[in-house]
């Protein structure tokens, strides 16, 4: 394990809830943090842009109230995800609000920028950058990120193709800072396995879609419950970046998930009209075979903690 900077050194449970495009909202973030894991959301989920300040105020006030009422079990810190890509015209506006509200953790994606990292560091914030290979990991740290999110094969959203064993091993050969591992993690045993591999935290996204607080339609949640890894398709058609998606949603859109065209990476779009056109295409990772019901986020996190303790007991036995 690495030496962790505040506030990552005080997490009650080694899990970071990943930011879910469209789906994450203050209700889910607050529930995650109160239950002891980092809750996060993309800044772009707040639409119009002015709504982001309302959401940051709601989250900070709710967590402060919880901590005042429960000093013996304070909430985990929260994170905001910034898409660092030229198509995100809101980055400067959204980052200024993160500075204003001193967001504890900034998660950066699709590009590493020194000015974004410096803005977070100006008030003591921590920056975690998500990467899909060792080359990108080096660049992120060189540009001032504090830690890495290793997005391995099987992760939901814009996943890489590297085995988590290879990716974490290569990163740990040169980097001793915070590392979270993403890729098909949906059980307490998988959380423990991520730590055994060398990661400090498990990074969990798809499982949180099937929670009551998530801002996803019921059909999406039920599709996750009914599906497994055989129902996941890897494609770059929808955003220009390769990612994992639920095949039933692709069929519902009138396409054959087994024969999708290839998109030009230059067509990357995050927030424009093209993104809206694919609103009903549901992103999801390969770990969903472990999800058998829709439940409150706190109940799912409690389940993770039980499974984590059971996995440790099995190893010690």
JSON list of C-alpha atoms in Angstrom, two decimals, residues 46-216:
[
{"chain": "A", "resi": 46, "resn": "UNK", "atom": "CA", "xyz": [-25.38, 19.28, -13.79]},
{"chain": "A", "resi": 47, "resn": "UNK", "atom": "CA", "xyz": [-27.33, 20.86, -16.63]},
{"chain": "A", "resi": 48, "resn": "UNK", "atom": "CA", "xyz": [-27.54, 23.76, -17.14]},
{"chain": "A", "resi": 49, "resn": "UNK", "atom": "CA", "xyz": [-24.08, 24.70, -15.92]},
{"chain": "A", "resi": 50, "resn": "UNK", "atom": "CA", "xyz": [-25.54, 26.90, -13.18]},
{"chain": "A", "resi": 51, "resn": "UNK", "atom": "CA", "xyz": [-26.97, 23.81, -11.50]},
{"chain": "A", "resi": 52, "resn": "UNK", "atom": "CA", "xyz": [-23.48, 22.63, -10.54]},
{"chain": "A", "resi": 53, "resn": "UNK", "atom": "CA", "xyz": [-23.18, 25.25, -7.80]},
{"chain": "A", "resi": 54, "resn": "UNK", "atom": "CA", "xyz": [-26.55, 24.20, -6.37]},
{"chain": "A", "resi": 55, "resn": "UNK", "atom": "CA", "xyz": [-25.40, 20.58, -6.31]},
{"chain": "A", "resi": 56, "resn": "UNK", "atom": "CA", "xyz": [-22.04, 21.36, -4.72]},
{"chain": "A", "resi": 57, "resn": "UNK", "atom": "CA", "xyz": [-23.80, 23.37, -2.04]},
{"chain": "A", "resi": 58, "resn": "UNK", "atom": "CA", "xyz": [-26.27, 20.51, -1.42]},
{"chain": "A", "resi": 59, "resn": "UNK", "atom": "CA", "xyz": [-23.51, 17.91, -1.09]},
{"chain": "A", "resi": 60, "resn": "UNK", "atom": "CA", "xyz": [-21.21, 19.97, 1.15]},
{"chain": "A", "resi": 61, "resn": "UNK", "atom": "CA", "xyz": [-24.03, 21.01, 3.46]},
{"chain": "A", "resi": 62, "resn": "UNK", "atom": "CA", "xyz": [-25.47, 17.49, 3.74]},
{"chain": "A", "resi": 63, "resn": "UNK", "atom": "CA", "xyz": [-22.09, 15.93, 4.55]},
{"chain": "A", "resi": 64, "resn": "UNK", "atom": "CA", "xyz": [-21.23, 18.68, 7.04]},
{"chain": "A", "resi": 65, "resn": "UNK", "atom": "CA", "xyz": [-24.54, 18.10, 8.82]},
{"chain": "A", "resi": 66, "resn": "UNK", "atom": "CA", "xyz": [-23.91, 14.35, 8.88]},
{"chain": "A", "resi": 67, "resn": "UNK", "atom": "CA", "xyz": [-20.43, 14.83, 10.34]},
{"chain": "A", "resi": 68, "resn": "UNK", "atom": "CA", "xyz": [-21.73, 17.19, 13.01]},
{"chain": "A", "resi": 69, "resn": "UNK", "atom": "CA", "xyz": [-24.39, 14.66, 14.02]},
{"chain": "A", "resi": 70, "resn": "UNK", "atom": "CA", "xyz": [-22.08, 11.63, 13.79]},
{"chain": "A", "resi": 71, "resn": "UNK", "atom": "CA", "xyz": [-18.56, 12.68, 14.84]},
{"chain": "A", "resi": 72, "resn": "UNK", "atom": "CA", "xyz": [-17.75, 9.05, 15.64]},
{"chain": "A", "resi": 73, "resn": "UNK", "atom": "CA", "xyz": [-18.39, 7.97, 12.01]},
{"chain": "A", "resi": 74, "resn": "UNK", "atom": "CA", "xyz": [-17.83, 10.89, 9.64]},
{"chain": "A", "resi": 75, "resn": "UNK", "atom": "CA", "xyz": [-18.71, 10.62, 5.97]},
{"chain": "A", "resi": 76, "resn": "UNK", "atom": "CA", "xyz": [-16.12, 9.84, 3.33]},
{"chain": "A", "resi": 77, "resn": "UNK", "atom": "CA", "xyz": [-15.03, 12.76, 1.13]},
{"chain": "A", "resi": 78, "resn": "UNK", "atom": "CA", "xyz": [-16.65, 13.33, -2.26]},
{"chain": "A", "resi": 79, "resn": "UNK", "atom": "CA", "xyz": [-15.19, 13.80, -5.74]},
{"chain": "A", "resi": 80, "resn": "UNK", "atom": "CA", "xyz": [-16.07, 15.68, -8.90]},
{"chain": "A", "resi": 81, "resn": "UNK", "atom": "CA", "xyz": [-15.07, 14.35, -12.30]},
{"chain": "A", "resi": 82, "resn": "UNK", "atom": "CA", "xyz": [-13.79, 16.81, -14.90]},
{"chain": "A", "resi": 83, "resn": "UNK", "atom": "CA", "xyz": [-13.63, 15.79, -18.56]},
{"chain": "A", "resi": 84, "resn": "UNK", "atom": "CA", "xyz": [-10.37, 17.38, -19.70]},
{"chain": "A", "resi": 85, "resn": "UNK", "atom": "CA", "xyz": [-11.08, 17.33, -23.43]},
{"chain": "A", "resi": 86, "resn": "UNK", "atom": "CA", "xyz": [-11.40, 20.13, -25.95]},
{"chain": "A", "resi": 87, "resn": "UNK", "atom": "CA", "xyz": [-15.10, 19.34, -26.52]},
{"chain": "A", "resi": 88, "resn": "UNK", "atom": "CA", "xyz": [-15.86, 20.25, -22.89]},
{"chain": "A", "resi": 89, "resn": "UNK", "atom": "CA", "xyz": [-16.50, 23.97, -23.11]},
{"chain": "A", "resi": 90, "resn": "UNK", "atom": "CA", "xyz": [-17.50, 24.14, -19.44]},
{"chain": "A", "resi": 91, "resn": "UNK", "atom": "CA", "xyz": [-14.21, 23.02, -17.91]},
{"chain": "A", "resi": 92, "resn": "UNK", "atom": "CA", "xyz": [-13.02, 26.46, -16.77]},
{"chain": "A", "resi": 93, "resn": "UNK", "atom": "CA", "xyz": [-16.44, 27.36, -15.32]},
{"chain": "A", "resi": 94, "resn": "UNK", "atom": "CA", "xyz": [-16.87, 24.03, -13.55]},
{"chain": "A", "resi": 95, "resn": "UNK", "atom": "CA", "xyz": [-13.34, 23.97, -12.16]},
{"chain": "A", "resi": 96, "resn": "UNK", "atom": "CA", "xyz": [-13.77, 27.47, -10.71]},
{"chain": "A", "resi": 97, "resn": "UNK", "atom": "CA", "xyz": [-16.77, 26.19, -8.74]},
{"chain": "A", "resi": 98, "resn": "UNK", "atom": "CA", "xyz": [-14.77, 23.19, -7.50]},
{"chain": "A", "resi": 99, "resn": "UNK", "atom": "CA", "xyz": [-12.16, 25.62, -6.19]},
{"chain": "A", "resi": 100, "resn": "UNK", "atom": "CA", "xyz": [-14.85, 27.78, -4.58]},
{"chain": "A", "resi": 101, "resn": "UNK", "atom": "CA", "xyz": [-16.34, 24.80, -2.73]},
{"chain": "A", "resi": 102, "resn": "UNK", "atom": "CA", "xyz": [-12.96, 23.15, -2.10]},
{"chain": "A", "resi": 103, "resn": "UNK", "atom": "CA", "xyz": [-14.00, 19.80, -3.55]},
{"chain": "A", "resi": 104, "resn": "UNK", "atom": "CA", "xyz": [-11.77, 17.28, -1.74]},
{"chain": "A", "resi": 105, "resn": "UNK", "atom": "CA", "xyz": [-11.04, 15.05, -4.74]},
{"chain": "A", "resi": 106, "resn": "UNK", "atom": "CA", "xyz": [-10.93, 15.91, -8.43]},
{"chain": "A", "resi": 107, "resn": "UNK", "atom": "CA", "xyz": [-11.07, 13.02, -10.91]},
{"chain": "A", "resi": 108, "resn": "UNK", "atom": "CA", "xyz": [-9.72, 13.99, -14.34]},
{"chain": "A", "resi": 109, "resn": "UNK", "atom": "CA", "xyz": [-10.44, 12.07, -17.54]},
{"chain": "A", "resi": 110, "resn": "UNK", "atom": "CA", "xyz": [-9.49, 12.16, -21.22]},
{"chain": "A", "resi": 111, "resn": "UNK", "atom": "CA", "xyz": [-6.48, 14.40, -20.90]},
{"chain": "A", "resi": 112, "resn": "UNK", "atom": "CA", "xyz": [-4.12, 15.67, -18.21]},
{"chain": "A", "resi": 113, "resn": "UNK", "atom": "CA", "xyz": [-3.68, 19.40, -17.69]},
{"chain": "A", "resi": 114, "resn": "UNK", "atom": "CA", "xyz": [-1.28, 21.10, -15.33]},
{"chain": "A", "resi": 115, "resn": "UNK", "atom": "CA", "xyz": [-3.59, 24.08, -14.79]},
{"chain": "A", "resi": 116, "resn": "UNK", "atom": "CA", "xyz": [-6.44, 21.86, -13.60]},
{"chain": "A", "resi": 117, "resn": "UNK", "atom": "CA", "xyz": [-4.11, 20.06, -11.19]},
{"chain": "A", "resi": 118, "resn": "UNK", "atom": "CA", "xyz": [-2.74, 23.37, -9.91]},
{"chain": "A", "resi": 119, "resn": "UNK", "atom": "CA", "xyz": [-6.26, 24.69, -9.32]},
{"chain": "A", "resi": 120, "resn": "UNK", "atom": "CA", "xyz": [-7.10, 21.68, -7.15]},
{"chain": "A", "resi": 121, "resn": "UNK", "atom": "CA", "xyz": [-3.82, 21.92, -5.27]},
{"chain": "A", "resi": 122, "resn": "UNK", "atom": "CA", "xyz": [-4.45, 25.62, -4.54]},
{"chain": "A", "resi": 123, "resn": "UNK", "atom": "CA", "xyz": [-6.87, 24.70, -1.74]},
{"chain": "A", "resi": 124, "resn": "UNK", "atom": "CA", "xyz": [-5.44, 21.31, -0.78]},
{"chain": "A", "resi": 125, "resn": "UNK", "atom": "CA", "xyz": [-7.49, 19.14, -3.15]},
{"chain": "A", "resi": 126, "resn": "UNK", "atom": "CA", "xyz": [-6.25, 15.80, -4.47]},
{"chain": "A", "resi": 127, "resn": "UNK", "atom": "CA", "xyz": [-6.28, 14.90, -8.16]},
{"chain": "A", "resi": 128, "resn": "UNK", "atom": "CA", "xyz": [-6.78, 11.34, -9.39]},
{"chain": "A", "resi": 129, "resn": "UNK", "atom": "CA", "xyz": [-6.37, 10.82, -13.13]},
{"chain": "A", "resi": 130, "resn": "UNK", "atom": "CA", "xyz": [-7.86, 7.84, -14.93]},
{"chain": "A", "resi": 131, "resn": "UNK", "atom": "CA", "xyz": [-5.61, 6.00, -17.37]},
{"chain": "A", "resi": 132, "resn": "UNK", "atom": "CA", "xyz": [-5.76, 2.84, -19.47]},
{"chain": "A", "resi": 133, "resn": "UNK", "atom": "CA", "xyz": [-2.05, 2.13, -19.87]},
{"chain": "A", "resi": 134, "resn": "UNK", "atom": "CA", "xyz": [1.34, 2.72, -18.28]},
{"chain": "A", "resi": 135, "resn": "UNK", "atom": "CA", "xyz": [2.31, 5.39, -20.85]},
{"chain": "A", "resi": 136, "resn": "UNK", "atom": "CA", "xyz": [-0.66, 7.56, -19.93]},
{"chain": "A", "resi": 137, "resn": "UNK", "atom": "CA", "xyz": [0.04, 6.96, -16.23]},
{"chain": "A", "resi": 138, "resn": "UNK", "atom": "CA", "xyz": [3.54, 8.45, -16.57]},
{"chain": "A", "resi": 139, "resn": "UNK", "atom": "CA", "xyz": [2.17, 11.52, -18.37]},
{"chain": "A", "resi": 140, "resn": "UNK", "atom": "CA", "xyz": [-0.50, 12.10, -15.71]},
{"chain": "A", "resi": 141, "resn": "UNK", "atom": "CA", "xyz": [2.00, 12.08, -12.85]},
{"chain": "A", "resi": 142, "resn": "UNK", "atom": "CA", "xyz": [4.48, 14.21, -14.80]},
{"chain": "A", "resi": 143, "resn": "UNK", "atom": "CA", "xyz": [1.76, 16.85, -15.21]},
{"chain": "A", "resi": 144, "resn": "UNK", "atom": "CA", "xyz": [0.99, 16.94, -11.49]},
{"chain": "A", "resi": 145, "resn": "UNK", "atom": "CA", "xyz": [-1.73, 14.39, -10.73]},
{"chain": "A", "resi": 146, "resn": "UNK", "atom": "CA", "xyz": [-1.50, 12.99, -7.19]},
{"chain": "A", "resi": 147, "resn": "UNK", "atom": "CA", "xyz": [-2.79, 9.52, -7.98]},
{"chain": "A", "resi": 148, "resn": "UNK", "atom": "CA", "xyz": [-4.03, 7.20, -10.68]},
{"chain": "A", "resi": 149, "resn": "UNK", "atom": "CA", "xyz": [-7.19, 5.32, -11.51]},
{"chain": "A", "resi": 150, "resn": "UNK", "atom": "CA", "xyz": [-6.15, 2.25, -13.47]},
{"chain": "A", "resi": 151, "resn": "UNK", "atom": "CA", "xyz": [-9.03, 1.51, -15.82]},
{"chain": "A", "resi": 152, "resn": "UNK", "atom": "CA", "xyz": [-8.50, -2.10, -16.80]},
{"chain": "A", "resi": 153, "resn": "UNK", "atom": "CA", "xyz": [-10.33, -4.48, -19.13]},
{"chain": "A", "resi": 154, "resn": "UNK", "atom": "CA", "xyz": [-13.96, -5.04, -18.26]},
{"chain": "A", "resi": 155, "resn": "UNK", "atom": "CA", "xyz": [-14.62, -1.65, -16.71]},
{"chain": "A", "resi": 156, "resn": "UNK", "atom": "CA", "xyz": [-17.78, 0.25, -17.53]},
{"chain": "A", "resi": 157, "resn": "UNK", "atom": "CA", "xyz": [-17.61, 3.39, -19.63]},
{"chain": "A", "resi": 158, "resn": "UNK", "atom": "CA", "xyz": [-14.34, 4.16, -21.41]},
{"chain": "A", "resi": 159, "resn": "UNK", "atom": "CA", "xyz": [-12.45, 1.02, -20.46]},
{"chain": "A", "resi": 160, "resn": "UNK", "atom": "CA", "xyz": [-9.03, -0.10, -21.52]},
{"chain": "A", "resi": 161, "resn": "UNK", "atom": "CA", "xyz": [-7.97, -3.54, -22.69]},
{"chain": "A", "resi": 162, "resn": "UNK", "atom": "CA", "xyz": [-5.12, -4.28, -20.25]},
{"chain": "A", "resi": 163, "resn": "UNK", "atom": "CA", "xyz": [-5.38, -7.02, -17.67]},
{"chain": "A", "resi": 164, "resn": "UNK", "atom": "CA", "xyz": [-5.59, -5.49, -14.18]},
{"chain": "A", "resi": 165, "resn": "UNK", "atom": "CA", "xyz": [-2.68, -7.74, -13.15]},
{"chain": "A", "resi": 166, "resn": "UNK", "atom": "CA", "xyz": [-0.44, -6.27, -15.85]},
{"chain": "A", "resi": 167, "resn": "UNK", "atom": "CA", "xyz": [-1.60, -2.68, -15.44]},
{"chain": "A", "resi": 168, "resn": "UNK", "atom": "CA", "xyz": [-1.22, -2.43, -11.66]},
{"chain": "A", "resi": 169, "resn": "UNK", "atom": "CA", "xyz": [2.07, -4.33, -11.72]},
{"chain": "A", "resi": 170, "resn": "UNK", "atom": "CA", "xyz": [3.59, -1.94, -14.27]},
{"chain": "A", "resi": 171, "resn": "UNK", "atom": "CA", "xyz": [2.40, 1.14, -12.39]},
{"chain": "A", "resi": 172, "resn": "UNK", "atom": "CA", "xyz": [3.75, -0.11, -9.07]},
{"chain": "A", "resi": 173, "resn": "UNK", "atom": "CA", "xyz": [7.21, -0.62, -10.56]},
{"chain": "A", "resi": 174, "resn": "UNK", "atom": "CA", "xyz": [7.69, 3.16, -10.50]},
{"chain": "A", "resi": 175, "resn": "UNK", "atom": "CA", "xyz": [4.79, 4.83, -8.66]},
{"chain": "A", "resi": 176, "resn": "UNK", "atom": "CA", "xyz": [4.15, 4.57, -4.91]},
{"chain": "A", "resi": 177, "resn": "UNK", "atom": "CA", "xyz": [1.27, 7.04, -4.69]},
{"chain": "A", "resi": 178, "resn": "UNK", "atom": "CA", "xyz": [-2.51, 6.47, -4.55]},
{"chain": "A", "resi": 179, "resn": "UNK", "atom": "CA", "xyz": [-3.87, 3.92, -7.05]},
{"chain": "A", "resi": 180, "resn": "UNK", "atom": "CA", "xyz": [-7.48, 2.89, -7.54]},
{"chain": "A", "resi": 181, "resn": "UNK", "atom": "CA", "xyz": [-8.32, -0.09, -9.73]},
{"chain": "A", "resi": 182, "resn": "UNK", "atom": "CA", "xyz": [-11.33, -0.18, -12.03]},
{"chain": "A", "resi": 183, "resn": "UNK", "atom": "CA", "xyz": [-12.61, -3.17, -13.97]},
{"chain": "A", "resi": 184, "resn": "UNK", "atom": "CA", "xyz": [-15.42, -5.61, -13.17]},
{"chain": "A", "resi": 185, "resn": "UNK", "atom": "CA", "xyz": [-15.36, -4.99, -9.41]},
{"chain": "A", "resi": 186, "resn": "UNK", "atom": "CA", "xyz": [-18.78, -5.58, -7.87]},
{"chain": "A", "resi": 187, "resn": "UNK", "atom": "CA", "xyz": [-18.16, -7.69, -4.75]},
{"chain": "A", "resi": 188, "resn": "UNK", "atom": "CA", "xyz": [-16.29, -7.42, -1.49]},
{"chain": "A", "resi": 189, "resn": "UNK", "atom": "CA", "xyz": [-13.98, -10.23, -2.55]},
{"chain": "A", "resi": 190, "resn": "UNK", "atom": "CA", "xyz": [-13.01, -8.25, -5.63]},
{"chain": "A", "resi": 191, "resn": "UNK", "atom": "CA", "xyz": [-12.26, -5.20, -3.44]},
{"chain": "A", "resi": 192, "resn": "UNK", "atom": "CA", "xyz": [-9.84, -7.30, -1.39]},
{"chain": "A", "resi": 193, "resn": "UNK", "atom": "CA", "xyz": [-8.32, -8.74, -4.57]},
{"chain": "A", "resi": 194, "resn": "UNK", "atom": "CA", "xyz": [-7.66, -5.21, -5.87]},
{"chain": "A", "resi": 195, "resn": "UNK", "atom": "CA", "xyz": [-5.73, -4.44, -2.69]},
{"chain": "A", "resi": 196, "resn": "UNK", "atom": "CA", "xyz": [-3.82, -7.72, -2.85]},
{"chain": "A", "resi": 197, "resn": "UNK", "atom": "CA", "xyz": [-2.78, -6.80, -6.38]},
{"chain": "A", "resi": 198, "resn": "UNK", "atom": "CA", "xyz": [-1.27, -3.53, -5.19]},
{"chain": "A", "resi": 199, "resn": "UNK", "atom": "CA", "xyz": [-4.09, -1.01, -5.51]},
{"chain": "A", "resi": 200, "resn": "UNK", "atom": "CA", "xyz": [-5.15, 1.12, -2.56]},
{"chain": "A", "resi": 201, "resn": "UNK", "atom": "CA", "xyz": [-8.81, 1.33, -3.59]},
{"chain": "A", "resi": 202, "resn": "UNK", "atom": "CA", "xyz": [-11.39, -0.42, -5.69]},
{"chain": "A", "resi": 203, "resn": "UNK", "atom": "CA", "xyz": [-13.17, 1.85, -8.16]},
{"chain": "A", "resi": 204, "resn": "UNK", "atom": "CA", "xyz": [-16.78, 0.72, -8.58]},
{"chain": "A", "resi": 205, "resn": "UNK", "atom": "CA", "xyz": [-19.29, 2.14, -11.06]},
{"chain": "A", "resi": 206, "resn": "UNK", "atom": "CA", "xyz": [-21.73, -0.19, -12.80]},
{"chain": "A", "resi": 207, "resn": "UNK", "atom": "CA", "xyz": [-23.00, -1.79, -9.59]},
{"chain": "A", "resi": 208, "resn": "UNK", "atom": "CA", "xyz": [-24.11, 1.63, -8.34]},
{"chain": "A", "resi": 209, "resn": "UNK", "atom": "CA", "xyz": [-26.36, 2.11, -11.38]},
{"chain": "A", "resi": 210, "resn": "UNK", "atom": "CA", "xyz": [-28.61, -0.56, -9.89]},
{"chain": "A", "resi": 211, "resn": "UNK", "atom": "CA", "xyz": [-29.25, 1.43, -6.72]},
{"chain": "A", "resi": 212, "resn": "UNK", "atom": "CA", "xyz": [-32.37, 3.31, -5.75]},
{"chain": "A", "resi": 213, "resn": "UNK", "atom": "CA", "xyz": [-30.62, 6.68, -5.64]},
{"chain": "A", "resi": 214, "resn": "UNK", "atom": "CA", "xyz": [-29.08, 6.43, -9.12]},
{"chain": "A", "resi": 215, "resn": "UNK", "atom": "CA", "xyz": [-30.59, 8.68, -11.78]},
{"chain": "A", "resi": 216, "resn": "UNK", "atom": "CA", "xyz": [-31.16, 5.86, -14.27]}
]
